[in-house]
Each structure stands twice: as structure tokens, then as C-alpha cells.
XYZ file of C-alpha atoms in Angstrom:
610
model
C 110.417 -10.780 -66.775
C 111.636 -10.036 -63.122
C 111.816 -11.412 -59.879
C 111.753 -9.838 -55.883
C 112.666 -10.871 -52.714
C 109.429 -10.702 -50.790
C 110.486 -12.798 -47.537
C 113.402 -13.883 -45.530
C 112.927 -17.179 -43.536
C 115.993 -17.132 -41.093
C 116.933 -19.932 -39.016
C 117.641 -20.867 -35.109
C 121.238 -20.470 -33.890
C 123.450 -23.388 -33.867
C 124.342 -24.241 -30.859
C 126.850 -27.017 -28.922
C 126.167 -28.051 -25.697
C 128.308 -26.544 -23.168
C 128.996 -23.874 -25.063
C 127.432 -19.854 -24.488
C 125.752 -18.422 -27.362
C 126.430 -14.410 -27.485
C 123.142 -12.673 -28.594
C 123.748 -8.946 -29.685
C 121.536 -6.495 -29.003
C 120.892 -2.683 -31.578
C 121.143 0.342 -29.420
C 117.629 1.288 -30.269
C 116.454 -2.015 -29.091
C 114.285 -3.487 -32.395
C 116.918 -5.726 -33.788
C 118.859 -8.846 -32.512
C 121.793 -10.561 -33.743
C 123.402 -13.953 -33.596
C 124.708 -17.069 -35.328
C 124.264 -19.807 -37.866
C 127.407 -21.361 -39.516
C 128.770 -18.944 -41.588
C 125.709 -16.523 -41.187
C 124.911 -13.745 -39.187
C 121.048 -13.759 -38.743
C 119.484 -9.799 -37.321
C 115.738 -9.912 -36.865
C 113.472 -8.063 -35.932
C 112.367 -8.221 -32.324
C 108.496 -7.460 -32.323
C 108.348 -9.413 -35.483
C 110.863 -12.162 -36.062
C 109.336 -13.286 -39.026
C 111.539 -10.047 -40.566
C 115.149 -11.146 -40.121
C 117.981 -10.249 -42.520
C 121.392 -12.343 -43.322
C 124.906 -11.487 -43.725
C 126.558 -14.456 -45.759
C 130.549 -13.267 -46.339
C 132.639 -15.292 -44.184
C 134.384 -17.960 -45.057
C 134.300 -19.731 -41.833
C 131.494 -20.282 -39.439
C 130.642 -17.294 -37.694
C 130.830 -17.190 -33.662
C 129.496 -13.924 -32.822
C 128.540 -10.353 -33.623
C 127.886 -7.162 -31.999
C 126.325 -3.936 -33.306
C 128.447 -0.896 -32.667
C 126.999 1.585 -30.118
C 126.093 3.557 -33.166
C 123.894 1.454 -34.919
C 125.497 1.951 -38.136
C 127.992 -1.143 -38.170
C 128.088 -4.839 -36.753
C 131.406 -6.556 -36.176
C 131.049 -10.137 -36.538
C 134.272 -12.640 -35.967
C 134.918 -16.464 -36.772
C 136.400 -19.620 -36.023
C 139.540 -18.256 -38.002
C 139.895 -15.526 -36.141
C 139.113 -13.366 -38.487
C 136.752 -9.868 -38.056
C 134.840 -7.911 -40.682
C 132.941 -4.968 -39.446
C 130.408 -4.417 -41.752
C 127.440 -1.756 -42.974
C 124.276 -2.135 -41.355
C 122.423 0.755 -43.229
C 122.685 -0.788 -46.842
C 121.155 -4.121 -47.905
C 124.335 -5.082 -49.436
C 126.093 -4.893 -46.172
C 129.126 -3.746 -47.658
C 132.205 -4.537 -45.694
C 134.248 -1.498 -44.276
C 137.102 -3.274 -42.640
C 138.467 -7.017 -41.818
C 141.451 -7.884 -39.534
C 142.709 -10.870 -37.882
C 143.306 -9.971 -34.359
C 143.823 -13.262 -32.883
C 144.673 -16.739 -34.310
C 141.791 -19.004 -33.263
C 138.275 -19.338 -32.238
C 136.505 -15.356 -31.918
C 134.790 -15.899 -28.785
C 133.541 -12.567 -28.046
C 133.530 -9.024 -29.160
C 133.367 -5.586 -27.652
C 133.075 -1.630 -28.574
C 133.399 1.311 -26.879
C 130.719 3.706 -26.668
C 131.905 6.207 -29.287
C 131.990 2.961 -31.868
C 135.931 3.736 -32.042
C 138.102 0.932 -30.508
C 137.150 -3.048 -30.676
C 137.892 -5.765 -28.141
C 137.839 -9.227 -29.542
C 138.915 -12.551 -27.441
C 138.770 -15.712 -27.819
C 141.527 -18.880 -28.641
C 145.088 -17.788 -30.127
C 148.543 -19.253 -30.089
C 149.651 -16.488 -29.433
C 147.273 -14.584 -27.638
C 143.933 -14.792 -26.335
C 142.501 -10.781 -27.050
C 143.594 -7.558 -28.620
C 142.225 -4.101 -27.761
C 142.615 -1.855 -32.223
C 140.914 1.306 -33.470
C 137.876 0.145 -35.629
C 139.198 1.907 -38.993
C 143.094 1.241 -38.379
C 143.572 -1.913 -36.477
C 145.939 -0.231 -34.699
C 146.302 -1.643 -31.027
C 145.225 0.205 -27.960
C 146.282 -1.736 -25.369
C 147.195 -5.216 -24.249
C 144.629 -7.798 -22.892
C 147.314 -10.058 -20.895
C 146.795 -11.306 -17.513
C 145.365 -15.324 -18.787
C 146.698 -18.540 -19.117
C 143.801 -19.910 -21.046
C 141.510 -18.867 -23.773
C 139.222 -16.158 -23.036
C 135.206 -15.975 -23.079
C 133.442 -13.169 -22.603
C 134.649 -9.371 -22.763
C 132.779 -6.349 -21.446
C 133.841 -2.532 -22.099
C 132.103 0.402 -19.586
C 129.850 2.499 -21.803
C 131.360 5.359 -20.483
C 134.413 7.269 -19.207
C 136.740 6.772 -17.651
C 136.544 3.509 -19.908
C 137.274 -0.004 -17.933
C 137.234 -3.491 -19.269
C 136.829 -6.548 -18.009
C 137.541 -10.030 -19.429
C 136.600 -13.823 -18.418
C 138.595 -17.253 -18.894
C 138.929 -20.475 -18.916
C 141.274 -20.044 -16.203
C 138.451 -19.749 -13.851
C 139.482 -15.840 -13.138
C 138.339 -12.320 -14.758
C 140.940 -9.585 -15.420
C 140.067 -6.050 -14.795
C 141.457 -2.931 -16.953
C 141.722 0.648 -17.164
C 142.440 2.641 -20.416
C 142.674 3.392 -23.005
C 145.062 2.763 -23.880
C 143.893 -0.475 -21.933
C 146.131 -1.933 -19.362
C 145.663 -4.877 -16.926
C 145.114 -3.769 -13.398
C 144.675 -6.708 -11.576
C 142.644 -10.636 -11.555
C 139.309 -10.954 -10.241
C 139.520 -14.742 -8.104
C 135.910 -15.373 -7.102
C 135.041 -18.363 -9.194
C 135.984 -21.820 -8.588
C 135.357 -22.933 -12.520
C 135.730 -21.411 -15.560
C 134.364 -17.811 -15.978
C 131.357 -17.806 -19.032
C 130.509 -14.303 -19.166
C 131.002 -10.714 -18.124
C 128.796 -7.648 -18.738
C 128.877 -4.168 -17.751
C 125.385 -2.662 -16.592
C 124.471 0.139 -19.180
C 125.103 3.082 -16.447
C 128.906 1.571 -15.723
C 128.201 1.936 -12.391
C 128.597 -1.784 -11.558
C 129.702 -5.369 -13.675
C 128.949 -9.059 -13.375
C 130.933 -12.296 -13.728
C 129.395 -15.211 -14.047
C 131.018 -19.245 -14.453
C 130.524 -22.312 -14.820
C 130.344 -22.707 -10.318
C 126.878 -21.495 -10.697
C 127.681 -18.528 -9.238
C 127.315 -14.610 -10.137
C 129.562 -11.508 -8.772
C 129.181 -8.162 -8.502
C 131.738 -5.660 -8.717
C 132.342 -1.960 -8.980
C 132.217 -0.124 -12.633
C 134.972 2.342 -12.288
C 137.497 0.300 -9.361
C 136.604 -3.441 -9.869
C 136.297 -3.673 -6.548
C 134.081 -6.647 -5.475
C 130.464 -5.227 -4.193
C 128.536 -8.665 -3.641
C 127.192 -12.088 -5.095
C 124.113 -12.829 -6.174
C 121.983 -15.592 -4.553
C 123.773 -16.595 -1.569
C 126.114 -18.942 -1.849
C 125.263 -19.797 -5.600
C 123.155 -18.142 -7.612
C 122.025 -21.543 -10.123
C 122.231 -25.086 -9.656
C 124.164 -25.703 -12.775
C 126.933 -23.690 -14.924
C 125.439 -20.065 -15.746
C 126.384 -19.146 -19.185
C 124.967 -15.666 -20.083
C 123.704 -12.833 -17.989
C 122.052 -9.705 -19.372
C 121.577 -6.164 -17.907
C 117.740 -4.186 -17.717
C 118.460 -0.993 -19.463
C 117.586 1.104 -15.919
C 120.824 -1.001 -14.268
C 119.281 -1.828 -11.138
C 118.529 -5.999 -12.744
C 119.944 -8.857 -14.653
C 118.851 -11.928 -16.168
C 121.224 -15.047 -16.190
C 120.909 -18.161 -18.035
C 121.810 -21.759 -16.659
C 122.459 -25.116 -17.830
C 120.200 -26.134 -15.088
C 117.315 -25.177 -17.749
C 116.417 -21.612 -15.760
C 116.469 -18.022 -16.749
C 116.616 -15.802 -13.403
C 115.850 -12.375 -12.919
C 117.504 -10.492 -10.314
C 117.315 -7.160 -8.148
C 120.974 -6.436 -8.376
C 120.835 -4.195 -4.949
C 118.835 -6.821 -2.982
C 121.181 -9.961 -4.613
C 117.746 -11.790 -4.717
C 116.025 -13.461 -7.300
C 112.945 -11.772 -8.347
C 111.549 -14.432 -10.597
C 112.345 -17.961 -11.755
C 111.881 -18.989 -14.954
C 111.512 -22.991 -16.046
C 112.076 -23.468 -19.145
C 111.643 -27.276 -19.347
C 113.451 -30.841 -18.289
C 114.966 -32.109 -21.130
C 118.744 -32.115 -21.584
C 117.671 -29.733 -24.931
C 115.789 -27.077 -22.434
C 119.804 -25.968 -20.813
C 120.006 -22.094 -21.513
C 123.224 -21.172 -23.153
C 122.179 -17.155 -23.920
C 120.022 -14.297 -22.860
C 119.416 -10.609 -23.816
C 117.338 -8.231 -22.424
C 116.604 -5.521 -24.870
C 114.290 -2.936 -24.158
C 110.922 -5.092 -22.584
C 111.971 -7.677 -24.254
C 113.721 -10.970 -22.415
C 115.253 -13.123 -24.523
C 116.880 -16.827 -23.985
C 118.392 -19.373 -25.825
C 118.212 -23.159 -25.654
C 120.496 -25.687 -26.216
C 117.642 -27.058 -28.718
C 118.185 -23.799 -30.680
C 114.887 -22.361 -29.976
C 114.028 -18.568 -28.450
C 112.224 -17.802 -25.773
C 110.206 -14.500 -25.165
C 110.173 -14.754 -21.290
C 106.614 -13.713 -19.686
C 107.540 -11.785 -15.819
C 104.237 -12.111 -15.120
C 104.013 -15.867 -16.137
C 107.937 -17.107 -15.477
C 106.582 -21.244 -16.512
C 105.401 -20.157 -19.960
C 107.093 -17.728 -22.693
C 104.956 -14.738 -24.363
C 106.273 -17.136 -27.808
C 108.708 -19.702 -28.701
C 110.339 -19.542 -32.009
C 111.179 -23.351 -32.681
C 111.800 -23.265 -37.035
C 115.080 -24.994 -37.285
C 116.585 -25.776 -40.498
C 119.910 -26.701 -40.386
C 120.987 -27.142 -43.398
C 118.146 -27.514 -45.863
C 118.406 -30.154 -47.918
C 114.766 -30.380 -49.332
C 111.418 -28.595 -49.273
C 108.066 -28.614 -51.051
C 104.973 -26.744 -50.459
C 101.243 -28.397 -50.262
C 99.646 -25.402 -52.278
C 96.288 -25.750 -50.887
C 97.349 -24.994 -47.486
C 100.839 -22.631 -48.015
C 102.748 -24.713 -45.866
C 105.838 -25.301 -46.556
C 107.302 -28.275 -45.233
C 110.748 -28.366 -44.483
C 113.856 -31.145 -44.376
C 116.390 -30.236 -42.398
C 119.850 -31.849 -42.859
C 123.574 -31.532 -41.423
C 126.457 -34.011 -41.687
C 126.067 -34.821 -37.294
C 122.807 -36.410 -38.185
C 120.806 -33.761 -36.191
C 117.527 -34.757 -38.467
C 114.797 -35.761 -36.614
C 112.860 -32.753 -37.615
C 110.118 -31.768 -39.753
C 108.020 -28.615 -39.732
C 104.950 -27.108 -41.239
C 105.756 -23.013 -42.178
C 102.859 -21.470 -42.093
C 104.232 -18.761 -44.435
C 102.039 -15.969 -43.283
C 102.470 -16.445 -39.554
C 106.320 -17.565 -38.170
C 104.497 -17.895 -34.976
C 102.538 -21.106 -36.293
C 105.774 -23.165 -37.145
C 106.392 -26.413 -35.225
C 108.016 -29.982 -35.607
C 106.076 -33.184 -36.103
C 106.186 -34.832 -32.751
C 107.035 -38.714 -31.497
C 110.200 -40.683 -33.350
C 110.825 -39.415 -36.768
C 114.045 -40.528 -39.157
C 117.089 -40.747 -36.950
C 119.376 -39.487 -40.368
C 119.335 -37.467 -43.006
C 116.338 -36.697 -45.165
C 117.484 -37.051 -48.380
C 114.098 -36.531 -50.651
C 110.323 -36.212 -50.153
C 106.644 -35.975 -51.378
C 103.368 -35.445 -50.703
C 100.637 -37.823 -51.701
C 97.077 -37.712 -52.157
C 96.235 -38.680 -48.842
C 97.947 -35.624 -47.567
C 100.895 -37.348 -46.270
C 104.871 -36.607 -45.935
C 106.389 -39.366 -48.140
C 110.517 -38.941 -47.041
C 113.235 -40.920 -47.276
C 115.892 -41.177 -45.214
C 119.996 -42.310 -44.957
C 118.478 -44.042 -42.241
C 117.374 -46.798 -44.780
C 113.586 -46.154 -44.275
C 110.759 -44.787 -46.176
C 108.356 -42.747 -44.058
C 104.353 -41.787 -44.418
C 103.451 -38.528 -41.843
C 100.186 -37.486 -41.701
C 100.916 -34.162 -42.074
C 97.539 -32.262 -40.744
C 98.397 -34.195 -37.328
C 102.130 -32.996 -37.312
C 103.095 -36.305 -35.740
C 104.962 -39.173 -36.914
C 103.630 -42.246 -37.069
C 105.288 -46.297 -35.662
C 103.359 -48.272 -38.146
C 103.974 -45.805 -41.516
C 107.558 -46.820 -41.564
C 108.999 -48.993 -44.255
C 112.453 -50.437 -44.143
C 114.613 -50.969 -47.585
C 117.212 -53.012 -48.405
C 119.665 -50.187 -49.542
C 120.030 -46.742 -49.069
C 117.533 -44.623 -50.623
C 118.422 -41.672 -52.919
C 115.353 -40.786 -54.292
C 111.151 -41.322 -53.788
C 108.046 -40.108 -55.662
C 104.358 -40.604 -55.605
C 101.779 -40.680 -58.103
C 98.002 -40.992 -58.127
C 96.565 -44.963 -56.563
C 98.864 -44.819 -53.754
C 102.053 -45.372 -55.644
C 105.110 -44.937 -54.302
C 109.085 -44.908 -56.059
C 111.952 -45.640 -54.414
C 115.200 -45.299 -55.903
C 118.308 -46.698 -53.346
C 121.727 -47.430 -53.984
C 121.493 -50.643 -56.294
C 117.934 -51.362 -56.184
C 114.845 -49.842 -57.209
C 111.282 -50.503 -55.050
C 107.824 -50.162 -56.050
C 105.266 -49.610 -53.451
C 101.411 -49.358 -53.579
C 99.846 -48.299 -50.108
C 102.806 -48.273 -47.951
C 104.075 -51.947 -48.875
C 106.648 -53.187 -51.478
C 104.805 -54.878 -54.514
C 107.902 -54.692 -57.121
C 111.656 -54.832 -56.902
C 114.360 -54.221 -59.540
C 117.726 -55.820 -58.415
C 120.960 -55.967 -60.103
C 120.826 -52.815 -62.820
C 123.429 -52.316 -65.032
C 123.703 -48.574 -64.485
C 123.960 -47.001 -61.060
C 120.332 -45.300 -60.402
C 120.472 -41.751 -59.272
C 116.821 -40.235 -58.887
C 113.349 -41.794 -59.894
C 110.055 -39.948 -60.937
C 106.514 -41.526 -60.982
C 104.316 -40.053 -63.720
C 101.480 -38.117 -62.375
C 99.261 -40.776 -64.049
C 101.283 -43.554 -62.210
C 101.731 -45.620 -65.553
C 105.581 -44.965 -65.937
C 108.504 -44.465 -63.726
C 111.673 -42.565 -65.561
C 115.064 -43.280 -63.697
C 118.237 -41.303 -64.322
C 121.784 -42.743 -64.187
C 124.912 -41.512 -63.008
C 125.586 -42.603 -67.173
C 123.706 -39.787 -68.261
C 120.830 -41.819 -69.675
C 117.194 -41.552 -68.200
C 115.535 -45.485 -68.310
C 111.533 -45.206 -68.774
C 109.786 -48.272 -67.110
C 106.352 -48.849 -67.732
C 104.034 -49.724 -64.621
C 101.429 -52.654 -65.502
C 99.606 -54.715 -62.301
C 101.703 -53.434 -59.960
C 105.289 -54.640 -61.960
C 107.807 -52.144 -63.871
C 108.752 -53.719 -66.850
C 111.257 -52.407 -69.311
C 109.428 -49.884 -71.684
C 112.035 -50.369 -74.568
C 113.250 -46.540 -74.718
C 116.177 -44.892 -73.147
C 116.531 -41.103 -73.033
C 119.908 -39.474 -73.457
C 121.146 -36.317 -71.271
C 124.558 -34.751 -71.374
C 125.651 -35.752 -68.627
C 125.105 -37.485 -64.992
C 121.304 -37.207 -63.767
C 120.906 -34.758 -60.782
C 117.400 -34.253 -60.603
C 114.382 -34.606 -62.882
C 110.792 -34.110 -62.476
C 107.467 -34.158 -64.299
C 105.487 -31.403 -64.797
C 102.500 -31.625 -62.747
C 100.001 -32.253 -65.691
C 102.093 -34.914 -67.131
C 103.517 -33.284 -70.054
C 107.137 -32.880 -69.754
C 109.930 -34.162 -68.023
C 112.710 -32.297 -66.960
C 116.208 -33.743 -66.380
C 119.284 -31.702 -64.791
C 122.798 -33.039 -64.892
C 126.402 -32.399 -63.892
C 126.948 -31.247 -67.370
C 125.133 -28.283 -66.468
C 122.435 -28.703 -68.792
C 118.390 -28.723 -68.512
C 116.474 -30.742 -70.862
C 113.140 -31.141 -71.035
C 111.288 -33.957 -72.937
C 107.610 -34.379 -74.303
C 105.726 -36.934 -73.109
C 103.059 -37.082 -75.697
C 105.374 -36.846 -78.548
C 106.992 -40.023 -77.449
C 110.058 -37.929 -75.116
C 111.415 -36.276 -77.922
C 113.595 -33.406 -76.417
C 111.477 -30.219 -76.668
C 114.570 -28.157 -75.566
C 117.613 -27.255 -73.923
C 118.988 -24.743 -71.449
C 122.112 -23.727 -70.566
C 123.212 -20.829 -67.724
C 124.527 -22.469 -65.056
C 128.194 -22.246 -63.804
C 128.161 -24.711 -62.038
C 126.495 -28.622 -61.298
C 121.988 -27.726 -60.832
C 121.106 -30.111 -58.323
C 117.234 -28.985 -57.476
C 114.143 -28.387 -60.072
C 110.861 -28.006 -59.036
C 107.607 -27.100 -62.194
C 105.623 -24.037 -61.742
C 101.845 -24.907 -61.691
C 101.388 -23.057 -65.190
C 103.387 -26.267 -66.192
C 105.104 -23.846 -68.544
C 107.750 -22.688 -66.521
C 110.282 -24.468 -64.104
C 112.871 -23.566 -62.282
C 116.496 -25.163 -61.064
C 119.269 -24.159 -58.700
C 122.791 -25.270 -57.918
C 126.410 -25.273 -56.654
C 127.143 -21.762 -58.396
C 124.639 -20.381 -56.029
C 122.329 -19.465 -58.724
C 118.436 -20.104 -59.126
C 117.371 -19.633 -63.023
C 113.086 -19.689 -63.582
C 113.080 -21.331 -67.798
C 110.182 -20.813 -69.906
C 109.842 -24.271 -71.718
C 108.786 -22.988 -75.263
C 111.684 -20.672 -75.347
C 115.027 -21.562 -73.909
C 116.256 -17.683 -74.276
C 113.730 -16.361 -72.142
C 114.839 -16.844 -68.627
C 114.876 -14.999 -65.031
C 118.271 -15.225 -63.583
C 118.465 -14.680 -59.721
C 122.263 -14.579 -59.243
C 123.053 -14.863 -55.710
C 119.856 -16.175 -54.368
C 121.653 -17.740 -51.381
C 125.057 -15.683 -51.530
C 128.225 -18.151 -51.232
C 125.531 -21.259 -50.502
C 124.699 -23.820 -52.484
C 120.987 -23.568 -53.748
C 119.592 -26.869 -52.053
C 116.193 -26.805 -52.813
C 113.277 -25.219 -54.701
C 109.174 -25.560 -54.939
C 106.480 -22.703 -55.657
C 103.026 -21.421 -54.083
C 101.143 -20.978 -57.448
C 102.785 -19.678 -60.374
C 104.500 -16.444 -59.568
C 105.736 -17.431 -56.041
C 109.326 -18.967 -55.421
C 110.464 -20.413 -52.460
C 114.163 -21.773 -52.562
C 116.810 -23.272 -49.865
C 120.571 -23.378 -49.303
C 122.658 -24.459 -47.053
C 122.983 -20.903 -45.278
C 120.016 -22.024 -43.488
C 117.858 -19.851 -44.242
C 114.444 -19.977 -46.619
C 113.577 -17.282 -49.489
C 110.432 -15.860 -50.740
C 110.467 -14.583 -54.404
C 107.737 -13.067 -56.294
C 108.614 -13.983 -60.419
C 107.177 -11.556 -62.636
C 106.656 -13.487 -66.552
């Protein structure tokens, strides 16, 4: 018995409006870097459907940048805190970590020979520091600003020069090393966003929040020109990005444009529109190689087309956020996502086409407007999700839109739904439990003496089994449309988590916070048929293979186990599935493919070997 990570499904950066989003580049141009929470995501840029993570921080994760060399990446926080890491080795294994600065890592920095490090960003007591990669030990001083600092920029070349941006609407030039201010570049009116060197050092750009982009000299700092006349965007620029031959840049603007420019002529070469809604504002860009990359506020990446400046070559649009649930609808291997985050930034749901990342989109129109807590498909080949929004909702899902009639509103909260066969539909909420047949209430159970967690329909649609946050599972038998009592109570260790039943009706399984799986036959009147035990810490996700003799659960100790149901002792452990993340979510493709969530974002393949 074995298992193997076949696919990694990474997500879109998180972004904040207002805020520039740093997008690394690898010196042989196929990789990209940026981030997610406390993730670094690199993929692959001809095919982003190949991206890798790096997990380890302990705080969310601001930026990264991939040493001149290729061999490391040094990534920093919202602590302050830098690791500088292995890129050659799956395991990433960390070669050094220092706190430079005391707050917020805005930006980082390395010289070409992948010796010395600039890192700036927020400090109380300083806003950058200039250390040798393997000592830490400082090589100059970045001084000369009053406020945090945004965007650093080393020459790629000697004599080395760097130059910083700030808050405090100026840029600071300096020569070195060891690196010493030399004087403050005043152009800008507003606060200064980014600054890049071009890759022959021969020139560098500023560019703020005025709109406006400068031009000054690599090796003196002396101003050369702006670009654009008197401003170069309507609205704040927040990123520019050098062509590899020097002579162009991109920029990206919160007035929803990418622009390329001929850095000679300080004209704009081509406009790209990259839409109108308050979503479409471009926070990041990288050109690498022929590639031109942006970033929207909505998260999403756009492959810019020269030759075509209103459309991108491709959009990459999968967000997850934080996933809280997922199944698959076998027939078609798409993977339907939930994603979920405590801001309420849920409205989305997407079909994965698994074999083509290309393919992935959200459901369009007015979806939940809060957290997806659970869902199901029917028969009818509908989304059946429920939401901390208080509604229940039915999405056709071959039309990927959501539908203002399929919407049912509940009294309560709900925690949990399920469907079964006849249009049935379960809805556990906080005090109450709901029966539905074809998208209407038929049956409510008010005033329980036990505090309902989750709620399964069997696949027949003749009983419901509820779990209990008092460790008891209460079997309810459905007759003309009614759940009546069925007399028998079930006993599990401890509080319910999750439970399911297998998909041909057999078993049920039941997870708790006692960190036990049980699993009860149906047809011998729910006798237990066995235990498991592994987990360190609470499961909270089980989804049945479709060989209905294996399942599988994941939890808070970050660990996804696959159980065989006639024997307890033979099991496939995948420690670490989702390093330092919860495991949020679990469902399968047929019988030897895995698919689990956590909240690193991010969506994993597994092929399980019995």
C-alpha cells in the first residue's frame, strides 16, 4: 500500500487593495514566484498548471525573490522575519533565517553574485538592512527615510548601486558596498511604489502613487527623463518591470492598465485594458523572458497579448482562498471547489477541470455572500451548498451560473446539508434540522435536546443519521416526507465532526474530536464494524472511495490517513499532506485517486496504491 503526489493545484495571490504585489522572476526565465498567506507559490510559466509550494513560515508571507543563481529563494514575512531557502531539492530545506527588520518585509533584493541581501519594509527601528546571505552580517546602512520603505532595487552589476522607495514620497540612491546613502531622489509628489533597475544597469525607474514614472541613470542616479509626459497613468502605478534587452518597461496601474514603454522615446508603445471593475486595478507585473505578466486586484494573472493589448494570451482565475470544502462529480473530473476566509471573500465557486488549469472559471451572477460551509451534488447535476449566509443554494453546475429562484432561506445557521436519491435534501443548522424535497421545506425538527453537528441522508433517502456535539449519532427514519424518531441511537467517542455513508449504502462512517473513526453497518442494524485510530490530532473531513471499501479522513495534525474498512491495521498514512495546514477537505476521482484541501490554499492530487 502506497500513495504519490501526482498534482499540485496552487492558488491566486492574495491581494489588498492598494497594496503592490511583488512577483519574482528565475534567472532562466521558466519559473515565477509570489504569495498566498503563509505560502510561497513558484510555477511554472509555460505551464502554470505545474506550480510548487513552500509552507514554513509562521506568518503570512509578503514576498520572495530567487537569487541571481537560481539555486535559492529568499522569502520574508509580516514578522519580519527571512528564510532563504533551497530551490534544487523538493524538501526546500532551509539554509539560513534572520530577522533584519521588525515589521512588515516589504521587499527583497540580491546582488548579482547571490552574496549580500537587501530587505525593507516597516520596523521600529528601521525600515531596511543591507547582510551577507550566509552571515547576516551588515554591509551597509539603508538610512535616508522617515517612513516605511517599498520597493528596493540592486544594479546587477559593478560598481553595485541601490536604490530604495518610500512612503515618504522620495527614493534614496546608494553606492557600495559596503552600501552608503548618497543622496534623495524628489520627483514624486505621493508615495513612491516601486523601483527597478533595468537588467544592463545602465538606467532605473521610480514609480508612485502620482501616476508618474522616472528615469534615472544606473551608475550616478542622475535623473535622465519621465515617462509619458506629464504623467505616465491616470491612477497610482504600483509595479513596473524591465524587457530583458533594457531598452522597455511595463508598469501596472490602479487605473486597471498595463503599459508598455520605449524607455528612449518615453512613449507608450501599447496600452493594455484590462477591464472596469474596481477588481480589474493592477497591483503587479513581470516581464520574464516573452512572457508579460500582471496581477489584479481580483487575484487573477494575466498573460498580456502585444499584438492584442484588450485581450490576454490566458487568464488564470482558480482562487481558493482558504478551502474549506470540495467534492468531485466523477463522471465529468471536475472538481468543484468552496472557497472560504474569515473577511467573507466567498462568492466563488469553480469547476477544475483537472486535466486542463486553463478551463477553470467561477459560476457567474450573485452567489452566497458568506462562507460555504458544506456541499453536494444531486442527481440533477446540481451544487447543493450551504452557506453562513443562512441560505441553502441549488447551481446548475453544467451552466456555471447561479441561479435567483434556487435559493432557500433557513431559519438558523446551517452547519451541514446532504442529498439523497427523489430530490431530498438535509439540512442541519444551529438548533433546527430541515427536510427538503425539490428545493422546498416539507419537514422541520425544532427544539432537540442535543446540539446537532452534521447530518447525512442515506443514499436510499429512507434515513437521515445526525451527530451531536454529545458524541451520539441520532438515526431518523424518513416516511411521506416526515423524519420521525427511528428508536436507535449510535454511540461515538467523542463529539461528531464529520460522518458519511458509503456511496452504496452500507456503512456509515463517523469522525470525532476524540480522534477516532468508526464505521457502522447498516444492514446489520449499525453495529460498529470497526475502529481506527492514527490521528494526532481532531479529523474534521472524510470522504468514501467508490470501492466503498476504503475511506479516507484528514485533520488538524495535518495528516490525511486512506482506512481499509475490513481491517483497521491496514492503512496509508500521508503525513504532511498539506505541511503546517490543516487538512480541510477530501473527495476521490475513482478509487485510486485522492484529491485533498487545506487551508494553505492550495489543492493535491494523490495516486493511492492498495
Amino acid at each position: 500500500m502506497s500513495y504519490e503526489l501526482k498534482q499540485v493545484f496552487a492558488s491566486l495571490p492574495q491581494m489588498e487593495r492598494g497594496v503592490a504585489k511583488v512577483i519574482g522572476g528565475d534567472p532562466k526565465g521558466n519559473n515565477f514566484l509570489y504569495t498566498n498567506g503563509k505560502c510561497v507559490v513558484i510555477r511554472n510559466i509555460e505551464n502554470p498548471a505545474i506550480a510548487d509550494i513552500y509552507t514554513e513560515h509562521a506568518h503570512p508571507v509578503t514576498v520572495a525573490k530567487y537569487a541571481p543563481s537560481g539555486f535559492y529563494i529568499a522569502s520574508g514575512d509580516a514578522s519580519g522575519k527571512i528564510r532563504i531557502w533551497d530551490t534544487t531539492q523538493k524538501e526546500h530545506l532551509l539554509k539560513y533565517e534572520y530577522t533584519p527588520i521588525s515589521g512588515k518585509v516589504k521587499d527583497i533584493a540580491w546582488t548579482e553574485d547571490s552574496k549580500r541581501i537587501a530587505v525593507v519594509g516597516d520596523g521600529r527601528e528601521k525600515f531596511g538592512a543591507v547582510f551577507l546571505w550566509d552571515s547576516g552580517s551588515s554591509v551597509g546602512e539603508l538610512s535616508g527615510h522617515s517612513k516605511l520603505i517599498n520597493s528596493v532595487d540592486i544594479r546587477q552589476k559593478r560598481p553595485y548601486r541601490m536604490a530604495t522607495a518610500s512612503d515618504d514620497t522620495c527614493g534614496s540612491f546608494f553606492e557600495g558596498p559596503p552600501f552608503k546613502f548618497k543622496f534623495t531622489l524628489r520627483d514624486h509628489s505621493q508615495f513612491v511604489n516601486c523601483v527597478r533597475f533595468s537588467p544592463d544597469g545602465s538606467r532605473f525607474a521610480t514609480a508612485g502613487a502620482d501616476g508618474q514614472i522616472f528615469i534615472y541613470d544606473g551608475t550616478n542616479g542622475e535623473s535622465v527623463c519621465s515617462l509619458g509626459g506629464e504623467k505616465a497613468h491616470k491612477g497610482g502605478i504600483y509595479a513596473v518591470s524591465w524587457s530583458p534587452d533594457s531598452s522597455k518597461l511595463i508598469s501596472a496601474s490602479g487605473d486597471k492598465t498595463v503599459k508598455l514603454w520605449d524607455v528612449g522615446a518615453g512613449t507608450a508603445v501599447t496600452t493594455f485594458n484590462l477591464g472596469t471593475e474596481v477588481t480589474d486595478q493592477q497591483l503587479g507585473c513581470l516581464w520574464q523572458k516573452d512572457h508579460l505578466l500582471s496581477i489584479s486586484l481580483s487575484g487573477y494573472i494575466n498573460y498580456l497579448d502585444k499584438n492584442n493589448p484588450d485581450r490576454p494570451i490566458r487568464t488564470i482565475k482558480v482562487r481558493f482562498s482558504n478551502l474549506i470544502r470540495m467534492l468531485i462529480q466523477t463522471g465529468a473530473y471536475r472538481l468543484v471547489t468552496c472557497p472560504g476566509s474569515k473577511d467573507g471573500w466567498i462568492k466563488y465557486l469553480l469547476a477544475l477541470n483537472i486535466s486542463k488549469i486553463s478551463d477553470n472559471d467561477c459560476f457567474s451572477g450573485k452567489g452566497h455572500t458568506n462562507q460555504v460551509s458544506k456541499m453536494q451534488i444531486c442527481e440533477a447535476d446540481e451544487l447543493v451548498t450551504c452557506s453562513m449566509d443562512d441560505t441553502l443554494r441549488y447551481t446548475n453546475i453544467s451552466k456555471k451560473q447561479y441561479s435567483a429562484s434556487d435559493v432557500v432561506k433557513m431559519d438558523f445557521q446551517p452547519k451541514s446539508v446532504s442529498v439523497a436519491t427523489g430530490g431530498l435534501t438535509l439540512a442541519v443548522c444551529i438548533g433546527q434540522i430541515v427536510l427538503l424535497k425539490d428545493k422546498k421545506k416539507v419537514f422541520t425538527l425544532d427544539n432537540l435536546a442535543y446540539e446537532a453537528e452534521v447530518g447525512v441522508l442515506h443514499p436510499s433517502g429512507t434515513t437521515a443519521a445526525v451527530g451531536g456535539a454529545d458524541g451520539k449519532i441520532y438515526l431518523y427514519s424518513i416516511q411521506s416526507n416526515t423524519l420521525k424518531a427511528a428508536g436507535q441511537i449510535l454511540e461515538a467517542k467523542g463529539s461528531i465532526t464529520d460522518m458519511a455513508y458509503s456511496n452504496d449504502g452500507a456503512y456509515l462512517a463517523v469522525i470525532d474530536d476524540k480522534k477516532v473513526a468508526t464505521v457502522y453497518s447498516v444492514a446489520d442494524g449499525y453495529l460498529v464494524k470497526n475502529e481506527f485510530y492514527g490521528h494526532h490530532a481532531k479529523p474534521v473531513t472524510l470522504a468514501w472511495s467508490p470501492d466503498n471499501e476504503h475511506f479516507a479522513t484528514g485533520g488538524m495534525d495535518m495528516m490525511v490517513y486512506v482506512w481499509t474498512v475490513s481491517d483497521a491495521d491496514r492503512r496509508i498514512k500521508l503525513p504532511d499532506a498539506h505541511r503546517l495546514h490543516h487538512v480541510s477537505g477530501l473527495s476521490w476521482i475513482d478509487e485510486h485517486t485522492l484529491v485533498t484541501t487545506a487551508h494553505d490554499a492550495s489543492i493535491k492530487q494523490w495516486t493511492i496504491k492498495y
